[in-house]
XYZ file of C-alpha atoms in Angstrom:
347
model
C -138.138 127.765 -174.969
C -136.515 130.477 -173.001
C -132.762 130.423 -172.439
C -131.566 130.582 -168.881
C -130.212 133.933 -168.047
C -126.426 134.302 -168.278
C -124.769 134.258 -164.893
C -122.125 136.838 -164.721
C -118.853 135.732 -163.008
C -117.658 138.161 -160.456
C -114.024 139.084 -160.972
C -111.640 137.583 -158.439
C -110.618 139.845 -155.730
C -107.236 141.443 -156.269
C -104.679 140.514 -153.621
C -104.068 143.078 -151.046
C -100.875 145.058 -150.961
C -99.725 143.082 -147.914
C -100.232 139.672 -149.612
C -98.393 140.798 -152.741
C -95.502 142.032 -150.651
C -95.344 138.721 -148.778
C -95.244 136.737 -152.044
C -92.527 138.945 -153.447
C -90.519 138.456 -150.271
C -90.857 134.636 -150.439
C -89.716 134.550 -154.092
C -86.806 136.846 -153.391
C -85.731 134.714 -150.415
C -85.863 131.490 -152.466
C -83.807 133.014 -155.275
C -81.312 134.321 -152.753
C -80.872 130.909 -151.182
C -80.418 129.305 -154.622
C -77.807 131.918 -155.500
C -75.923 131.126 -152.289
C -75.888 127.403 -153.100
C -74.630 128.037 -156.637
C -72.000 130.426 -155.355
C -70.799 127.934 -152.769
C -70.506 125.215 -155.405
C -68.532 127.548 -157.621
C -66.179 128.439 -154.808
C -65.635 124.764 -154.004
C -64.919 123.890 -157.617
C -62.635 126.871 -157.997
C -60.643 126.019 -154.900
C -60.036 122.480 -156.195
C -59.460 119.315 -154.177
C -56.813 119.120 -151.526
C -53.338 118.367 -152.863
C -52.884 114.649 -153.343
C -50.550 113.145 -150.776
C -47.259 111.793 -152.092
C -47.492 108.145 -153.095
C -45.387 105.668 -151.169
C -42.813 103.490 -152.889
C -45.157 100.508 -152.640
C -48.032 102.422 -154.256
C -45.829 103.660 -157.070
C -44.409 100.191 -157.718
C -47.871 98.626 -157.688
C -49.308 101.212 -160.082
C -46.385 100.826 -162.456
C -46.714 97.036 -162.374
C -50.438 97.349 -163.141
C -49.897 99.725 -166.070
C -47.054 97.664 -167.511
C -49.033 94.421 -167.368
C -51.859 96.088 -169.323
C -49.463 97.442 -171.947
C -47.708 94.083 -172.309
C -51.067 92.349 -172.747
C -52.013 94.731 -175.575
C -48.650 94.219 -177.253
C -48.955 90.435 -177.000
C -52.369 90.506 -178.687
C -51.058 92.782 -181.427
C -47.995 90.631 -182.035
C -50.062 87.435 -182.143
C -51.919 88.703 -185.200
C -48.762 88.521 -187.308
C -47.574 85.067 -186.218
C -48.207 81.481 -187.222
C -50.768 79.463 -185.306
C -48.521 77.920 -182.620
C -46.588 81.027 -181.497
C -49.749 83.113 -181.894
C -51.544 80.822 -179.427
C -48.676 81.241 -176.960
C -48.817 85.033 -177.254
C -52.600 85.111 -176.809
C -52.266 82.921 -173.715
C -49.666 85.352 -172.387
C -52.017 88.264 -173.055
C -54.807 86.564 -171.120
C -52.467 85.816 -168.214
C -51.281 89.427 -168.128
C -54.852 90.737 -168.194
C -55.684 88.471 -165.261
C -52.545 89.655 -163.524
C -53.605 93.285 -163.883
C -56.768 92.474 -161.929
C -54.621 91.310 -159.040
C -52.458 94.424 -159.263
C -55.369 96.850 -159.076
C -57.714 97.490 -156.160
C -61.386 98.306 -155.526
C -60.497 101.978 -155.917
C -58.597 101.338 -159.107
C -54.915 101.622 -159.851
C -53.245 103.998 -162.240
C -54.640 104.087 -165.746
C -52.699 101.998 -168.222
C -50.325 103.958 -170.379
C -50.909 103.801 -174.138
C -48.956 101.037 -175.796
C -45.709 102.544 -176.985
C -43.733 101.454 -179.987
C -41.830 98.242 -179.331
C -38.179 99.116 -178.745
C -36.989 95.620 -177.841
C -38.128 92.064 -178.573
C -41.278 91.157 -176.690
C -39.714 88.457 -174.466
C -37.084 90.998 -173.427
C -39.798 93.523 -172.544
C -41.482 90.892 -170.382
C -38.163 90.010 -168.751
C -37.427 93.655 -167.978
C -40.832 94.073 -166.353
C -40.268 90.896 -164.327
C -36.920 92.170 -163.084
C -38.447 95.513 -162.028
C -41.249 93.826 -160.106
C -38.940 91.366 -158.366
C -36.524 94.140 -157.434
C -39.378 96.334 -156.168
C -40.604 93.406 -154.066
C -37.370 93.687 -152.102
C -38.294 97.194 -150.883
C -42.101 97.196 -150.795
C -44.265 96.795 -147.722
C -45.249 93.288 -146.723
C -48.502 92.750 -148.608
C -47.271 94.524 -151.727
C -43.979 92.608 -151.638
C -45.829 89.302 -151.800
C -47.938 90.458 -154.747
C -45.060 92.005 -156.702
C -42.869 88.950 -156.149
C -45.615 86.664 -157.448
C -46.431 88.917 -160.423
C -42.751 89.275 -161.313
C -42.312 85.528 -161.158
C -45.271 85.033 -163.488
C -43.839 87.516 -165.983
C -40.452 85.804 -165.846
C -42.064 82.469 -166.697
C -44.011 84.107 -169.539
C -40.807 85.693 -170.866
C -39.092 82.310 -170.998
C -42.158 80.674 -172.553
C -42.663 83.318 -175.261
C -38.936 83.461 -176.037
C -39.025 79.747 -176.768
C -42.159 80.095 -178.906
C -40.662 82.957 -180.925
C -37.244 81.357 -181.282
C -35.649 84.315 -179.509
C -33.659 82.822 -176.613
C -33.081 85.025 -173.612
C -29.719 83.488 -172.884
C -28.582 82.150 -169.537
C -30.555 83.786 -166.754
C -29.074 84.048 -163.252
C -30.423 81.708 -160.628
C -30.410 84.322 -157.894
C -29.868 87.980 -157.143
C -33.279 89.107 -158.366
C -33.782 91.501 -155.509
C -31.485 93.746 -153.482
C -30.822 92.879 -149.864
C -31.831 95.716 -147.572
C -29.077 96.655 -145.174
C -31.026 98.906 -142.831
C -32.955 96.121 -141.118
C -32.416 95.562 -137.379
C -30.094 92.729 -136.499
C -30.459 90.348 -133.608
C -28.145 90.533 -130.640
C -28.177 88.021 -127.850
C -31.357 86.405 -129.109
C -33.417 89.549 -128.476
C -36.595 89.015 -130.490
C -37.969 92.469 -129.728
C -36.394 93.640 -132.987
C -38.944 91.492 -134.783
C -41.989 93.369 -133.522
C -42.434 95.052 -136.918
C -42.088 91.760 -138.792
C -45.012 89.648 -137.580
C -44.887 86.060 -138.744
C -41.404 86.228 -140.285
C -39.897 83.617 -137.985
C -42.893 81.328 -138.337
C -42.887 81.645 -142.142
C -39.166 80.870 -142.362
C -39.591 77.856 -140.114
C -42.495 76.692 -142.306
C -40.296 76.982 -145.400
C -37.498 74.974 -143.771
C -39.966 72.313 -142.659
C -41.419 72.154 -146.191
C -37.979 71.606 -147.737
C -36.824 68.934 -145.300
C -40.251 67.316 -145.397
C -40.085 67.140 -149.193
C -36.609 65.575 -149.029
C -37.959 62.938 -146.654
C -40.875 62.312 -149.000
C -38.460 61.568 -151.835
C -36.557 59.145 -149.624
C -39.746 57.257 -148.846
C -40.837 57.294 -152.493
C -37.524 55.825 -153.591
C -37.877 53.099 -150.989
C -41.399 52.380 -152.230
C -41.023 52.715 -156.007
C -37.291 52.639 -156.674
C -35.458 55.346 -158.579
C -36.888 54.776 -162.035
C -39.488 57.556 -161.905
C -39.296 61.302 -162.423
C -41.139 64.218 -160.862
C -41.581 67.264 -163.075
C -38.940 65.883 -165.395
C -36.279 65.311 -162.738
C -35.120 62.086 -161.065
C -35.969 61.681 -157.370
C -32.350 61.809 -156.200
C -31.905 65.209 -157.846
C -35.079 66.585 -156.308
C -34.131 65.245 -152.870
C -30.731 66.952 -153.065
C -32.308 70.231 -154.185
C -34.721 70.240 -151.241
C -31.977 69.383 -148.761
C -29.826 72.223 -150.083
C -32.722 74.684 -149.832
C -33.433 73.542 -146.283
C -29.810 74.101 -145.305
C -29.924 77.606 -146.798
C -33.000 78.362 -144.734
C -31.356 77.114 -141.549
C -28.429 79.494 -142.110
C -30.916 82.384 -142.180
C -32.502 81.542 -138.822
C -30.122 83.800 -136.823
C -31.354 86.770 -138.893
C -34.694 86.242 -137.151
C -33.209 85.662 -133.680
C -33.642 81.909 -133.927
C -30.914 79.319 -133.293
C -29.326 77.769 -136.355
C -30.746 74.305 -135.730
C -31.611 71.743 -138.381
C -35.024 70.167 -137.674
C -35.152 66.514 -136.769
C -36.415 64.211 -139.562
C -39.716 63.420 -137.850
C -42.262 63.591 -140.620
C -45.572 61.838 -141.077
C -46.992 60.765 -144.432
C -50.650 60.000 -145.006
C -51.794 56.705 -146.570
C -52.485 58.430 -149.916
C -48.788 59.252 -150.234
C -47.766 55.660 -149.691
C -50.391 54.450 -152.157
C -49.188 56.757 -154.978
C -45.912 58.448 -154.034
C -45.164 59.871 -157.504
C -48.458 61.777 -157.784
C -48.176 62.845 -154.149
C -44.712 64.277 -154.778
C -46.010 66.308 -157.718
C -48.756 67.699 -155.500
C -46.209 68.437 -152.793
C -43.998 70.361 -155.236
C -47.016 72.442 -156.263
C -47.336 73.770 -152.691
C -43.756 75.057 -152.464
C -44.261 78.387 -154.356
C -46.986 79.388 -151.909
C -44.659 78.784 -148.964
C -42.104 81.216 -150.365
C -44.694 83.793 -151.426
C -45.840 83.861 -147.785
C -42.246 84.241 -146.590
C -41.590 87.083 -149.051
C -44.626 88.877 -147.631
C -43.592 88.582 -143.987
C -39.813 89.085 -143.983
C -37.153 91.642 -144.872
C -33.577 91.846 -146.038
C -31.651 88.668 -146.747
C -34.583 86.457 -145.763
C -36.922 88.177 -148.209
C -34.275 88.092 -150.945
C -33.869 84.347 -150.454
C -37.638 83.832 -150.392
C -38.043 85.611 -153.739
C -35.215 83.592 -155.282
C -36.791 80.366 -154.064
C -40.236 81.470 -155.290
C -38.779 81.969 -158.773
C -36.953 78.648 -158.838
C -39.825 76.606 -157.384
C -42.248 78.172 -159.866
C -39.930 77.469 -162.788
C -40.076 73.807 -161.860
C -43.780 73.530 -161.032
C -44.936 75.449 -164.127
C -42.349 74.107 -166.563
C -45.270 72.647 -168.486
C -48.902 73.645 -168.604
C -50.472 77.014 -168.003
C -48.571 79.826 -166.309
C -50.689 81.426 -163.549
C -50.887 85.216 -163.235
C -49.178 85.167 -159.834
C -47.430 81.908 -158.841
C -47.699 81.294 -155.134
C -50.983 83.181 -154.679
C -54.330 81.429 -154.369
C -56.431 84.430 -155.442
C -58.628 83.924 -158.496
C -58.599 87.206 -160.478
C -61.986 86.546 -162.071
C -63.588 86.227 -158.611
C -62.378 89.589 -157.337
C -65.247 92.021 -156.644
C -63.877 94.625 -159.070
C -63.112 92.139 -161.894
C -66.386 92.895 -163.678
C -65.941 96.652 -163.456
């Protein structure tokens, strides 16, 4: 059988000089463009980002509060490992609260990175107390939203300091009832009832009035409860007459601050309404009423300045001490935010 003849393949035609020149030009152009891109990236990286703008006082205070809460949480966990079961549980609870607090003190963009835990130079309750004092003092100068957050966080740390001091048998001594924050003296004062000076303090007058109403309303609630159930019960460990007097005194203090917000110093009339649930169980209703008071003062701290803000922070501390005398200490008394539900909590 004969083999088919081999078919010779004709060599491909060599590109013309013009085509070769065009290809060389295209490759050279592409490499040139790539070199320009690389060079531009190098110039950008070499120039560096624009200088970071100076941080405001509020930003600095918030970042420091965030970093300190993280450090204190680490120290609490470390200290718990060397303690007996009961104080160790208290320290671990404090660590969890502080970790939750740090979520509130950060932001979607992130706050300052936590500093490494330094060697303990003072007893842990004292370190917590010092941090609380710094946050409460900073709340006196911060902008409105930050003031509310720092006041609440500082209050939570103060409660943790008292709780851990008791667990460790390291008493903090007698703590002052007021003076946690400086009173700013450069705030505008009212003259002749001119409320135009309040244009930069939206809601301050309304928040103060709400606080006064809450205090006098609570005092009235205790009067009704005593009429319904006598005086043999207690609310948060205190007899009703004592709680009524405390609320009346706080209401009077608030009334004396009304002129600071261009409002007349007028005590509200005792015209309060109570729902049927209160009359059915006044003791439980009074406990629930007391639990709302910290939020009233957190709102006032976040909408006021000067003496009014100072008073609001003092009242936030004292109301929280009462409400959270037993049970779990929240990360930020007076705030409704749930740290675990924040969008950046899982980051």
